[in-house]
Short mmCIF file of N, CA and C and ligand atoms in Angstrom, two decimals:
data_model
loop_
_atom_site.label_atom_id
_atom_site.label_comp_id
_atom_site.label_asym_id
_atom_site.label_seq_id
_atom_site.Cartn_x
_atom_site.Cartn_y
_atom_site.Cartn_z
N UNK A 1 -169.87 -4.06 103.01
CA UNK A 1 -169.39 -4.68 101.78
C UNK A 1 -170.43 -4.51 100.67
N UNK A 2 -170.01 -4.73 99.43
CA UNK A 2 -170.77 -5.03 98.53
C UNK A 2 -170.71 -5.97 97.57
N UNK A 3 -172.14 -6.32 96.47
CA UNK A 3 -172.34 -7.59 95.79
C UNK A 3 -172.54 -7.05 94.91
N UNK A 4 -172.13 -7.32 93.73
CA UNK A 4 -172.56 -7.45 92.31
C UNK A 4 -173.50 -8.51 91.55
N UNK A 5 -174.17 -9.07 90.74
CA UNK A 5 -174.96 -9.76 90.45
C UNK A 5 -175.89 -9.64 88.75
N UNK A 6 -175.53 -10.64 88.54
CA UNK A 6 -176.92 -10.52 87.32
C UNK A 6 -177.60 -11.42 87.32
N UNK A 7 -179.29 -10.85 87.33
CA UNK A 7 -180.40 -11.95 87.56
C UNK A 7 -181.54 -11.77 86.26
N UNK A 8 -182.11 -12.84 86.58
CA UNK A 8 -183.04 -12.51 85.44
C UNK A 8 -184.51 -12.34 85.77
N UNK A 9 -185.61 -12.35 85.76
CA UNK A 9 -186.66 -12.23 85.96
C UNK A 9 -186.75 -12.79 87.64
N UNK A 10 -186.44 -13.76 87.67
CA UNK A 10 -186.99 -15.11 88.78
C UNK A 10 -185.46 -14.94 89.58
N UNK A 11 -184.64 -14.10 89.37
CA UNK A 11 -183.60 -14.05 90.55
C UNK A 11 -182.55 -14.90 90.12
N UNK A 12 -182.71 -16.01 88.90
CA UNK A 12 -182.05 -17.11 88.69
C UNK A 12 -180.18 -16.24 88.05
N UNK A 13 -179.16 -16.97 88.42
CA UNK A 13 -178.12 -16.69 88.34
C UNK A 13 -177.29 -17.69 87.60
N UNK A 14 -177.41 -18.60 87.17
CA UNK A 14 -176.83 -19.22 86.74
C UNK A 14 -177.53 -21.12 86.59
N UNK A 15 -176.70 -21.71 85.74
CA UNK A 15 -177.01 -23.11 85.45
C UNK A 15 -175.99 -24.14 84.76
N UNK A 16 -176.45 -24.98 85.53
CA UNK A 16 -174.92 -26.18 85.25
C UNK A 16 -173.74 -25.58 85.04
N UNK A 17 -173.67 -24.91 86.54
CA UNK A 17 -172.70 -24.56 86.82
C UNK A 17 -171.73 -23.12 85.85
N UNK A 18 -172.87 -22.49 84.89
CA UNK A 18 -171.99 -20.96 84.17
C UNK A 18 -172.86 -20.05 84.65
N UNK A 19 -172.92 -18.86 83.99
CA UNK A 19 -173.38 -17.71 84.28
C UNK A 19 -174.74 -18.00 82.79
N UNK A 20 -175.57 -17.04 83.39
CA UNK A 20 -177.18 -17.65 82.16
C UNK A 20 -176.80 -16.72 81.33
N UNK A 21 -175.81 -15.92 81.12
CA UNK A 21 -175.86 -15.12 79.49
C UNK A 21 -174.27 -14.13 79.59
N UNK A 22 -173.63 -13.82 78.90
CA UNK A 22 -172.52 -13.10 79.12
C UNK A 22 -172.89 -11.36 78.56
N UNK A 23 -172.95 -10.37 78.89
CA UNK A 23 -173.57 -9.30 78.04
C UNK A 23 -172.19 -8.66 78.39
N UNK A 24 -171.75 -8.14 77.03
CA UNK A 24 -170.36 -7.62 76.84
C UNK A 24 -170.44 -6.12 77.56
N UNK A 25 -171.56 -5.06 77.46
CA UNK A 25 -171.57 -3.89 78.64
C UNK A 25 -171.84 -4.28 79.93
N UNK A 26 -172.27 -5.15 80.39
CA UNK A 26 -172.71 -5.72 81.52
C UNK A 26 -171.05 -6.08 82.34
N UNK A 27 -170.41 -6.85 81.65
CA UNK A 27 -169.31 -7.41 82.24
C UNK A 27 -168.08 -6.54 82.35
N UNK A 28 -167.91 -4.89 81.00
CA UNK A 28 -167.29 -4.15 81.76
C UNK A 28 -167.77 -3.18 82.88
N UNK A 29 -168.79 -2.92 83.22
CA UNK A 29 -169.16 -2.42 83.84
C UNK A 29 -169.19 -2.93 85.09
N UNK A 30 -168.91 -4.52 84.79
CA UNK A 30 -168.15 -5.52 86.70
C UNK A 30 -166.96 -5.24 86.53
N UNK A 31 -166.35 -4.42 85.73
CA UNK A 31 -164.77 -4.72 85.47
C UNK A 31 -164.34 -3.38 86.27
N UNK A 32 -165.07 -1.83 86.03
CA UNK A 32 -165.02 -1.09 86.24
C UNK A 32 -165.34 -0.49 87.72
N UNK A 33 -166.52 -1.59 88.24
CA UNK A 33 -166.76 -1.28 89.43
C UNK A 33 -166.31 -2.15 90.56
N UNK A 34 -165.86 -3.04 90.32
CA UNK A 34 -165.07 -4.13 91.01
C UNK A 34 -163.42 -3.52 90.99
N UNK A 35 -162.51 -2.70 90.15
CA UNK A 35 -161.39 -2.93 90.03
C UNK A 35 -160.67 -2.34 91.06
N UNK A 36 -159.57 -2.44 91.57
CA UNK A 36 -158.79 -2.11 92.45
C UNK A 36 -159.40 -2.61 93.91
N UNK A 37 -160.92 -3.09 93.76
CA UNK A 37 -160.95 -3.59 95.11
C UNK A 37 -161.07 -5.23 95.46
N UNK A 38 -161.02 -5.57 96.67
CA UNK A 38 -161.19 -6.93 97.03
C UNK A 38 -162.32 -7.78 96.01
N UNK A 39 -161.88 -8.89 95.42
CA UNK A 39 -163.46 -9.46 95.41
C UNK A 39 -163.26 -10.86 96.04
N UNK A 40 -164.52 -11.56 96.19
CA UNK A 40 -164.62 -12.65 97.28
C UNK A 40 -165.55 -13.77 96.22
N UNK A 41 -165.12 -14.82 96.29
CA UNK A 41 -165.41 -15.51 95.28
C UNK A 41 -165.73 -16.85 95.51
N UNK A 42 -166.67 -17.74 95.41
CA UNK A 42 -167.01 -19.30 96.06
C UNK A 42 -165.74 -19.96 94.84
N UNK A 43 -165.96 -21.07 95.20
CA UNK A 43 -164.88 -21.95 94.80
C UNK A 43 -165.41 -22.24 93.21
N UNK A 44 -166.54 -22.54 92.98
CA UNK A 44 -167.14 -23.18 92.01
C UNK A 44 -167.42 -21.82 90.72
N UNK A 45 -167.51 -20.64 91.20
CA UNK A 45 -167.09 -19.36 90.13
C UNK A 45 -166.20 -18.87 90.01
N UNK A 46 -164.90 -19.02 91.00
CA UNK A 46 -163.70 -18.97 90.32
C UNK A 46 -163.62 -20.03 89.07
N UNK A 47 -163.77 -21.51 89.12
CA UNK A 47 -163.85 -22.10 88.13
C UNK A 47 -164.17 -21.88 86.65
N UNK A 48 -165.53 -20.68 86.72
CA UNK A 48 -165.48 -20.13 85.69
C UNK A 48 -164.87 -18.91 84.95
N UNK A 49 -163.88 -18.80 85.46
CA UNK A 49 -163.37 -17.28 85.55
C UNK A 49 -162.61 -18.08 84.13
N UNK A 50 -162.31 -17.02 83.31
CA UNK A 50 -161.26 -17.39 82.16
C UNK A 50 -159.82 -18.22 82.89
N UNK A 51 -159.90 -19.28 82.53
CA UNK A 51 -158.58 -20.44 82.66
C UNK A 51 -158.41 -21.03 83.69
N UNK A 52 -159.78 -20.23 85.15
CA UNK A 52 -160.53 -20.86 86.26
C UNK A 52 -159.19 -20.08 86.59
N UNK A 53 -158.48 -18.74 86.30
CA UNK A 53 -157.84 -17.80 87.71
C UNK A 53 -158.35 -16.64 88.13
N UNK A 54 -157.58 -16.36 89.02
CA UNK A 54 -158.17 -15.20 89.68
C UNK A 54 -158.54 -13.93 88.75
N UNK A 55 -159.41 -12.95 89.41
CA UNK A 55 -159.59 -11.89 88.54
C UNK A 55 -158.40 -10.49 88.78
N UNK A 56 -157.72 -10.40 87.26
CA UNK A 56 -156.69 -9.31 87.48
C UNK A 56 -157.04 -7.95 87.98
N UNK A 57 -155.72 -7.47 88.76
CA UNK A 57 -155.86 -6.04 88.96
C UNK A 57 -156.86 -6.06 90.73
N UNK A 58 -157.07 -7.02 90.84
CA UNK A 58 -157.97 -7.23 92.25
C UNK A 58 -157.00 -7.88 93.12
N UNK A 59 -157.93 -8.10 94.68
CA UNK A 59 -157.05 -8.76 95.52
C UNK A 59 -158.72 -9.63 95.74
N UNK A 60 -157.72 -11.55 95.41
CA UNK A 60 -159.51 -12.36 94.85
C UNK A 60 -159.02 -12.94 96.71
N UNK A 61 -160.10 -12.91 97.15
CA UNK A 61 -160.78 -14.07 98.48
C UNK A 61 -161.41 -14.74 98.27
N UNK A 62 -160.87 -16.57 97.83
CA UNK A 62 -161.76 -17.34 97.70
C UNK A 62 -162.41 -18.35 98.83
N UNK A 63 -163.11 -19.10 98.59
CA UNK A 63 -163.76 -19.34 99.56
C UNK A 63 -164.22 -20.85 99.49
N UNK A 64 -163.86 -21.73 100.44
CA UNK A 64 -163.73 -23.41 100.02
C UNK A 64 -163.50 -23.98 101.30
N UNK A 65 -164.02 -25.33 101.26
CA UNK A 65 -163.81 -26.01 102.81
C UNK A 65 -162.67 -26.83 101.86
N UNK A 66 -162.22 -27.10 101.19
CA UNK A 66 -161.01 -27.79 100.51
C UNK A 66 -159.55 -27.43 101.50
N UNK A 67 -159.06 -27.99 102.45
CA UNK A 67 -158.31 -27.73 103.05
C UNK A 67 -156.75 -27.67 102.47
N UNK A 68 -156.87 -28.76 101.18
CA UNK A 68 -155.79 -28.67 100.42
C UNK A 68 -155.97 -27.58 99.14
N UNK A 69 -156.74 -26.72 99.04
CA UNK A 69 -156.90 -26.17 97.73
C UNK A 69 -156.24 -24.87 97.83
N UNK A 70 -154.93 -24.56 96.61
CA UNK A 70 -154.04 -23.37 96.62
C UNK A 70 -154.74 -22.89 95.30
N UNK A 71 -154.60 -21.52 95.36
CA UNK A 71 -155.25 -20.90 93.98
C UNK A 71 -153.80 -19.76 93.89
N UNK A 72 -153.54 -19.42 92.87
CA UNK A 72 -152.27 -18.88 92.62
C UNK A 72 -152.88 -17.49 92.34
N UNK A 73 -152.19 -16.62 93.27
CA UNK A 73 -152.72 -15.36 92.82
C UNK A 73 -153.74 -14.72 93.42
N UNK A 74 -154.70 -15.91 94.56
CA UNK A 74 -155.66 -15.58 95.49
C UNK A 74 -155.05 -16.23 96.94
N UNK A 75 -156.06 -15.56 97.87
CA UNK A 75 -155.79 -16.05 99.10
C UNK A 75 -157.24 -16.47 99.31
N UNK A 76 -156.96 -17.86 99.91
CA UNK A 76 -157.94 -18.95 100.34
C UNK A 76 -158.74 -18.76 101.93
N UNK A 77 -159.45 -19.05 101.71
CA UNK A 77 -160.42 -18.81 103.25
C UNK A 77 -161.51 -20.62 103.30
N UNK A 78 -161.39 -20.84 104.27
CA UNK A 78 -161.83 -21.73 104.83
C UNK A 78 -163.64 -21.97 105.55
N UNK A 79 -163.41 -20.30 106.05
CA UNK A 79 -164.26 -20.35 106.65
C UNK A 79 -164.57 -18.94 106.70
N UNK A 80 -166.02 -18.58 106.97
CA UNK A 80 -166.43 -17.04 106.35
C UNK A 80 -165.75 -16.25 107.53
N UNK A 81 -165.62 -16.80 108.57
CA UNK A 81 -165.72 -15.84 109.70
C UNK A 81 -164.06 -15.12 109.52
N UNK A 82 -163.23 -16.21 108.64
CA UNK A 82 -161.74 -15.80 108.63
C UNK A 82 -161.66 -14.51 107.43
N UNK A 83 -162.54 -14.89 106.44
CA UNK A 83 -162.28 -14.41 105.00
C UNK A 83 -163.40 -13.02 105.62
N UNK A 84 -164.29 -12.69 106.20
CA UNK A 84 -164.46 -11.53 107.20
C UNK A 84 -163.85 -10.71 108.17
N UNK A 85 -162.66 -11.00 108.33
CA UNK A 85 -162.30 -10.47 109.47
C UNK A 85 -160.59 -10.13 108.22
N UNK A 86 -160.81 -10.52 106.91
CA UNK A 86 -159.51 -10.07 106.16
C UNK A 86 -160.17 -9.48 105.01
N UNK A 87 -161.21 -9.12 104.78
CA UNK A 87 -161.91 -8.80 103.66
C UNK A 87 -162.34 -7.05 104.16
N UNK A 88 -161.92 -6.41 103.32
CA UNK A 88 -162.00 -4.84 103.74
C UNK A 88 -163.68 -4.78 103.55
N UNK A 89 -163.57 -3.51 104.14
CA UNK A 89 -164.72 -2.85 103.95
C UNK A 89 -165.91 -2.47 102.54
N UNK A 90 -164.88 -2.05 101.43
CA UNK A 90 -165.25 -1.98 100.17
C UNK A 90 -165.46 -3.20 99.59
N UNK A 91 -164.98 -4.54 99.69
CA UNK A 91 -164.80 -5.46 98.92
C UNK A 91 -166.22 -5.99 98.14
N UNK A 92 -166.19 -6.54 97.50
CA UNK A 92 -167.19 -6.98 96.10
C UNK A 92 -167.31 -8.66 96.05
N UNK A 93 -168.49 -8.82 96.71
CA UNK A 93 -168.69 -10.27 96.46
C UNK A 93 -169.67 -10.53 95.16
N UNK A 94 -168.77 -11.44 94.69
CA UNK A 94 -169.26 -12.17 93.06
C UNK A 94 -169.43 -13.05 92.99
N UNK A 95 -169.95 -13.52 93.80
CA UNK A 95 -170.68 -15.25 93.49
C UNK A 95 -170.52 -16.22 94.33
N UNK A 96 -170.53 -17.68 93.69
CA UNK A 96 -172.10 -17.97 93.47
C UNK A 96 -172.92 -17.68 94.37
N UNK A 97 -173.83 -18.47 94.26
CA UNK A 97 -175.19 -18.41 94.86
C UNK A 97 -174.98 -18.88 96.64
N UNK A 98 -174.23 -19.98 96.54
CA UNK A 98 -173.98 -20.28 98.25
C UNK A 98 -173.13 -18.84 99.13
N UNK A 99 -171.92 -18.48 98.06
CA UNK A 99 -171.29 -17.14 98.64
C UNK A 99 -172.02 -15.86 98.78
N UNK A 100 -173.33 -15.83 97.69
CA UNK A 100 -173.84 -14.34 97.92
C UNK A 100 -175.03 -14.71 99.22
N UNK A 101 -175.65 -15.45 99.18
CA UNK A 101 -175.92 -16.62 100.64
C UNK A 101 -175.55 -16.11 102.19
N UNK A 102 -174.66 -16.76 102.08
CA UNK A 102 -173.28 -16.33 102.74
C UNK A 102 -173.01 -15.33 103.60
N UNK A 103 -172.88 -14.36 102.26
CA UNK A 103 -171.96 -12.79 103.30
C UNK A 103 -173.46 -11.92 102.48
N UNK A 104 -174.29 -12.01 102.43
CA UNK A 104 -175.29 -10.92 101.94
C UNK A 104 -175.78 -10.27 103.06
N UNK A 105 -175.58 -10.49 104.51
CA UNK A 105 -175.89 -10.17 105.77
C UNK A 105 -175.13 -9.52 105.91
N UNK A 106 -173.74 -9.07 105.27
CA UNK A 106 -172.59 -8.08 105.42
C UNK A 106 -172.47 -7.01 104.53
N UNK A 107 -173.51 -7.11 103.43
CA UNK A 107 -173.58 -6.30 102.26
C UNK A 107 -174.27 -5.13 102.26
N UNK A 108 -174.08 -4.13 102.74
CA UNK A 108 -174.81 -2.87 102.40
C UNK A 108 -175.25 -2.56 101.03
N UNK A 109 -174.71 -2.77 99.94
CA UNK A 109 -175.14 -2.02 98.78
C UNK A 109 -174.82 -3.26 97.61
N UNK A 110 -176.03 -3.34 97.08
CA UNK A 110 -176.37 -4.58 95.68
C UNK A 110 -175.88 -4.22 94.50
N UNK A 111 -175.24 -4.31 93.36
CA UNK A 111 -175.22 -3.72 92.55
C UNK A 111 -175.90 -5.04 91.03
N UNK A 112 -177.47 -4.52 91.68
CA UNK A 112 -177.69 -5.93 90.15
C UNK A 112 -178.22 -5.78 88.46
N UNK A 113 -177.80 -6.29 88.02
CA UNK A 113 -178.03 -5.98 86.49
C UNK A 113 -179.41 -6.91 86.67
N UNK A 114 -180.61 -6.45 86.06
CA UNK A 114 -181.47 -7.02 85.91
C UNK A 114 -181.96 -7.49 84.49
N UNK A 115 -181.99 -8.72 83.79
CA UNK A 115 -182.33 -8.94 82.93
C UNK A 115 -183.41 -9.36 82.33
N UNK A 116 -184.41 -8.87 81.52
CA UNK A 116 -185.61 -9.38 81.41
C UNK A 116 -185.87 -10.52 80.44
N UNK A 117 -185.51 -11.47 80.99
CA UNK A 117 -185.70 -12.67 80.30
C UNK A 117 -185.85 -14.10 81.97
N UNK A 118 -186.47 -14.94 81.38
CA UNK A 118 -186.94 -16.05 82.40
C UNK A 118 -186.27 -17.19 81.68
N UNK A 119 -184.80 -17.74 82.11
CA UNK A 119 -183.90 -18.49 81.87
C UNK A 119 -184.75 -19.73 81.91
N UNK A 120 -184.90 -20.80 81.13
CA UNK A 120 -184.98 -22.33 81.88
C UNK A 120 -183.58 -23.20 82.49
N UNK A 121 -184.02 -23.85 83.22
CA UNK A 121 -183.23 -25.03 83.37
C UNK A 121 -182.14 -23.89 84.54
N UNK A 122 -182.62 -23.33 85.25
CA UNK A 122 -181.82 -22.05 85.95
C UNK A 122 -181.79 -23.23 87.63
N UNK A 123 -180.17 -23.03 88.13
CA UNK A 123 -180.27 -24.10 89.31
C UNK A 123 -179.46 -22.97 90.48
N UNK A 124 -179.26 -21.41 89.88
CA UNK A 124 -178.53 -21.03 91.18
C UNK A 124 -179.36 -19.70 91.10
N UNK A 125 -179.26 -19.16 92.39
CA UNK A 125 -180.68 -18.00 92.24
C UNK A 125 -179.79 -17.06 93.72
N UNK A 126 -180.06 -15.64 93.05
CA UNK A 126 -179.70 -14.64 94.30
C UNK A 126 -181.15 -14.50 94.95
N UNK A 127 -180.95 -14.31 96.31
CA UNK A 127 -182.21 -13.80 97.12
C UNK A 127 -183.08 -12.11 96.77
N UNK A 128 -184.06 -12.98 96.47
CA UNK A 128 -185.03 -11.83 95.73
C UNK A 128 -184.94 -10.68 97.29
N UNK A 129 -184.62 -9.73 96.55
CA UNK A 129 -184.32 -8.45 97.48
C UNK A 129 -185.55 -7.59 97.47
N UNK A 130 -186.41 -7.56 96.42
CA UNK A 130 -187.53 -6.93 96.52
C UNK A 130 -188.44 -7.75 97.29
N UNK A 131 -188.88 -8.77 97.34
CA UNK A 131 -189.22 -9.69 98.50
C UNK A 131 -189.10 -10.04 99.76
N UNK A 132 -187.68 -9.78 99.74
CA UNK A 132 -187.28 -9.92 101.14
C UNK A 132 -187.14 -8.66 102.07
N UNK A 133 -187.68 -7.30 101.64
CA UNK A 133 -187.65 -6.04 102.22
C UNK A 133 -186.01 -5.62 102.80
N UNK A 134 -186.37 -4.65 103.26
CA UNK A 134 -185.47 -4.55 104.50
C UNK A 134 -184.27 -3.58 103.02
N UNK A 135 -184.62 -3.40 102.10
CA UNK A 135 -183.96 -2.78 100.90
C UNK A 135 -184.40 -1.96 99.66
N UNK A 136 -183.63 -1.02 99.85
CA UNK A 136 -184.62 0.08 98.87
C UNK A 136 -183.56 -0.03 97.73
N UNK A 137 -184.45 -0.25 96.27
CA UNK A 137 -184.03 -0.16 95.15
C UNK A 137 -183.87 0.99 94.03
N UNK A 138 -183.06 1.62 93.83
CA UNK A 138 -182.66 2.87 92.98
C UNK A 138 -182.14 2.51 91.59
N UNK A 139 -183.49 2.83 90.07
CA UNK A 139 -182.68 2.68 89.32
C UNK A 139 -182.02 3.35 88.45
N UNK A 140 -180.62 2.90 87.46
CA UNK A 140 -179.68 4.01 87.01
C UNK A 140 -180.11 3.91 85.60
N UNK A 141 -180.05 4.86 84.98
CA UNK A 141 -180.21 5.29 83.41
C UNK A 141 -181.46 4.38 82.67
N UNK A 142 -181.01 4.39 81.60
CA UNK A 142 -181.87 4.06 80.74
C UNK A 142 -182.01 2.53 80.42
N UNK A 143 -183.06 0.97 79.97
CA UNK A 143 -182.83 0.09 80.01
C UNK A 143 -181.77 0.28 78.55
N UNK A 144 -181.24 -1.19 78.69
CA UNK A 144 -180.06 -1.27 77.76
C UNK A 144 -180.36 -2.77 76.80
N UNK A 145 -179.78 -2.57 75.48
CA UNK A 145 -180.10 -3.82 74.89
C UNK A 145 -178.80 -4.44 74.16
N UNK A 146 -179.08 -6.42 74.54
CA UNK A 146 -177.42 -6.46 73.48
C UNK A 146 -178.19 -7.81 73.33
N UNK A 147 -177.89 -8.61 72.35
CA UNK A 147 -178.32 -9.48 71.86
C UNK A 147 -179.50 -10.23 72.11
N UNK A 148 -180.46 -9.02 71.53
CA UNK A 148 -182.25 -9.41 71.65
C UNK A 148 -182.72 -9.36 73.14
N UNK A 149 -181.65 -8.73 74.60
CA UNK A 149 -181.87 -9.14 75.45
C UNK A 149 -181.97 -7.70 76.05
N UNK A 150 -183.28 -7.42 76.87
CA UNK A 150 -182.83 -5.83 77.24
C UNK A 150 -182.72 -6.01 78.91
N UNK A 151 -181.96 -5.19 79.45
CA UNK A 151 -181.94 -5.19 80.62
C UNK A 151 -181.35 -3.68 81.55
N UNK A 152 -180.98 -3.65 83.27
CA UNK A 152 -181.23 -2.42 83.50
C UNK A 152 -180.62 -2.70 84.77
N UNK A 153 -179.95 -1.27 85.14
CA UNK A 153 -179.05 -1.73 86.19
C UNK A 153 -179.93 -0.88 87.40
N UNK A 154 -179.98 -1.63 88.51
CA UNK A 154 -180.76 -1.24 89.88
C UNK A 154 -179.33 -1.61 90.67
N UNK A 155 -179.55 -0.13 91.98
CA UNK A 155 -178.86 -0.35 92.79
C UNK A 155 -179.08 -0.54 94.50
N UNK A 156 -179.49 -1.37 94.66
CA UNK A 156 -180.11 -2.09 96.04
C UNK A 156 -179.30 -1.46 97.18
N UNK A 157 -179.78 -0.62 98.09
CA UNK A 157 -179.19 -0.09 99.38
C UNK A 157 -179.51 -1.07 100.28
N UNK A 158 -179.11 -1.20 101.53
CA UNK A 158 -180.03 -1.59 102.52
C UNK A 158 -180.19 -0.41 103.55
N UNK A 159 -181.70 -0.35 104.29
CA UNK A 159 -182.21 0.14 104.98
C UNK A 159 -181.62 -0.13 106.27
N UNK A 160 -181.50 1.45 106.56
CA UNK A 160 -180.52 1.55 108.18
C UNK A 160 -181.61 0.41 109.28
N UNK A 161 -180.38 0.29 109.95
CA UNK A 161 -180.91 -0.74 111.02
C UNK A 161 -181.39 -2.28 110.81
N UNK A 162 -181.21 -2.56 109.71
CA UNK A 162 -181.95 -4.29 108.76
C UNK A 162 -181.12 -4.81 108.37
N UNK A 163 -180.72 -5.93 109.21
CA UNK A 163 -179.66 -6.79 108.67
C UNK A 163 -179.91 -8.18 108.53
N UNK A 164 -179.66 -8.69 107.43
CA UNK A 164 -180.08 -10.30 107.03
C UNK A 164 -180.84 -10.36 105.31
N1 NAP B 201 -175.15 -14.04 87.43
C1 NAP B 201 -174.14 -13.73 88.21
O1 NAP B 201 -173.93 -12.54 88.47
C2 NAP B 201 -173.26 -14.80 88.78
C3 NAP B 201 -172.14 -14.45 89.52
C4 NAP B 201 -171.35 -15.48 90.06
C5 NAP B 201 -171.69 -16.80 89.84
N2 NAP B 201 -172.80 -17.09 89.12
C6 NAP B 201 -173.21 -18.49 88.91
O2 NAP B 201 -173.45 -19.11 90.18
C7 NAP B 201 -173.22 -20.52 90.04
C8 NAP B 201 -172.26 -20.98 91.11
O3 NAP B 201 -172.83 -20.79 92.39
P1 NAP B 201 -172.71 -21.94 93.50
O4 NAP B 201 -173.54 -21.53 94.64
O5 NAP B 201 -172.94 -23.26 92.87
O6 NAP B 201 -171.15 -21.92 93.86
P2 NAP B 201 -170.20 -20.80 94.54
O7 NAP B 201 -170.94 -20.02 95.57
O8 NAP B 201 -169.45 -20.07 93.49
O9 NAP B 201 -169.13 -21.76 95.24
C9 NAP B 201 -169.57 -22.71 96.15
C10 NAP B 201 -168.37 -23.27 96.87
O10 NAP B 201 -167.83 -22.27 97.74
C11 NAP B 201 -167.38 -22.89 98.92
N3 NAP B 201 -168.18 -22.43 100.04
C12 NAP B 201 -169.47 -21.98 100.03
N4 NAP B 201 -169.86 -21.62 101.26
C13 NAP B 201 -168.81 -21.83 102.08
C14 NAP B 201 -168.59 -21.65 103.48
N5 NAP B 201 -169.55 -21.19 104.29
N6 NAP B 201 -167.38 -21.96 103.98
C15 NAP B 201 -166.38 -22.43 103.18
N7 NAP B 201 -166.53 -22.64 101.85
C16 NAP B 201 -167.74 -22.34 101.31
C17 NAP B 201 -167.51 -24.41 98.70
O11 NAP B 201 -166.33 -24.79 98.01
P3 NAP B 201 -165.77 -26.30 98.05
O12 NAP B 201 -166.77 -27.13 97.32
O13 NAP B 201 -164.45 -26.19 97.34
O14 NAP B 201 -165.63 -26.67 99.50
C18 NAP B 201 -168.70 -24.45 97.76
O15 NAP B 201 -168.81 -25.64 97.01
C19 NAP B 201 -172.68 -20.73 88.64
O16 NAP B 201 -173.74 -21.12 87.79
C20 NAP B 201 -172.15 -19.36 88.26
O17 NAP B 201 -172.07 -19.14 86.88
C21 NAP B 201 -173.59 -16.12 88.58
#
């Protein structure tokens, strides 16, 4: 499987509950590489999705111990081991921080926008991958800039045989 992600200096992903910055090339470029396939989604970032629904043109797997919770347009998972065993091979996990958590032990290939800026007040954080080894980082083109903010897309493999 794979993850998408944008972090900022310190790994941080988000706070009180949104995303720490919206960058308009950044987000088609999740649009473009996410589309037509699965994405897998915690309960609490679907919430932020425009009107809190699913993302179009995808097939969304969300993910919630809410036993009563219907999402229109997604199929609900309970428990990882179910939403694994229905989640293809290609699929694209997008969030949050407990979901990339989660299934990042299932993720062969990272796809993270790195942003150079050090958010405050930051309460959700992806696992620093350069830290945690076991993953070789490849980066693509040139850094990029959109509102005073520059940043750069790295694409995190994992190393045969290393899982976790
Ligand atoms: N920068 C980025 O690329 C990016 C991408 C996505 C999200 N974000 C940010 O990340 C933050 C949200 O992350 P988060 O960790 O708070 O929430 P999250 O991962 O989106 O959702 C957490 C919810 O998922 C469900 N869940 C998690 N693990 C589960 C498991 N093992 N089994 C069943 N259900 C499970 C639970 O739902 P219930 O409570 O319903 O049981 C849990 O409360 C926000 O700030 C968001 O903007 C950033």
């Amino acid at each position: 499987m794979n993850a998408i992600v944008a972090v900022d200096r310190n790994w941080a992903i988000g706070r009180e509950g949104d995303q720490l910055v919206y960058l308009k090339e950044d987000l088609k470029r999740f649009r473009t590489l996410t589309a037509g396939h699965a994405v897998i989604v915690g309960r609490k970032t679907l919430a932020t999705f425009p009107g809190g629904r699913p993302l179009k043109g995808r097939d969304n797997l969300v993910l919630t111990r809410d036993p009563d919770l219907q999402v229109e347009g997604a199929r609900v998972f309970h428990r990882v081991e179910d939403l694994l065993a229905a989640a293809p091979e290609d699929a694209f996990v997008v969030g949050g921080s407990q979901v990339y958590e989660a299934l990042l032990p299932w993720c062969d290939t990272v796809y993270v926008t790195h942003i150079d800026a050090a958010f405050p007040g930051c309460d959700a954080f992806f696992p620093n991958l350069d830290a945690r080894g076991g993953w070789t980082a490849e980066e693509e083109g040139e850094p990029l800039e959109e509102n005073g903010l520059t940043y750069r897309y790295m694409t995190y493999r994992r190393d045969r045989h290393v899982r976790g």
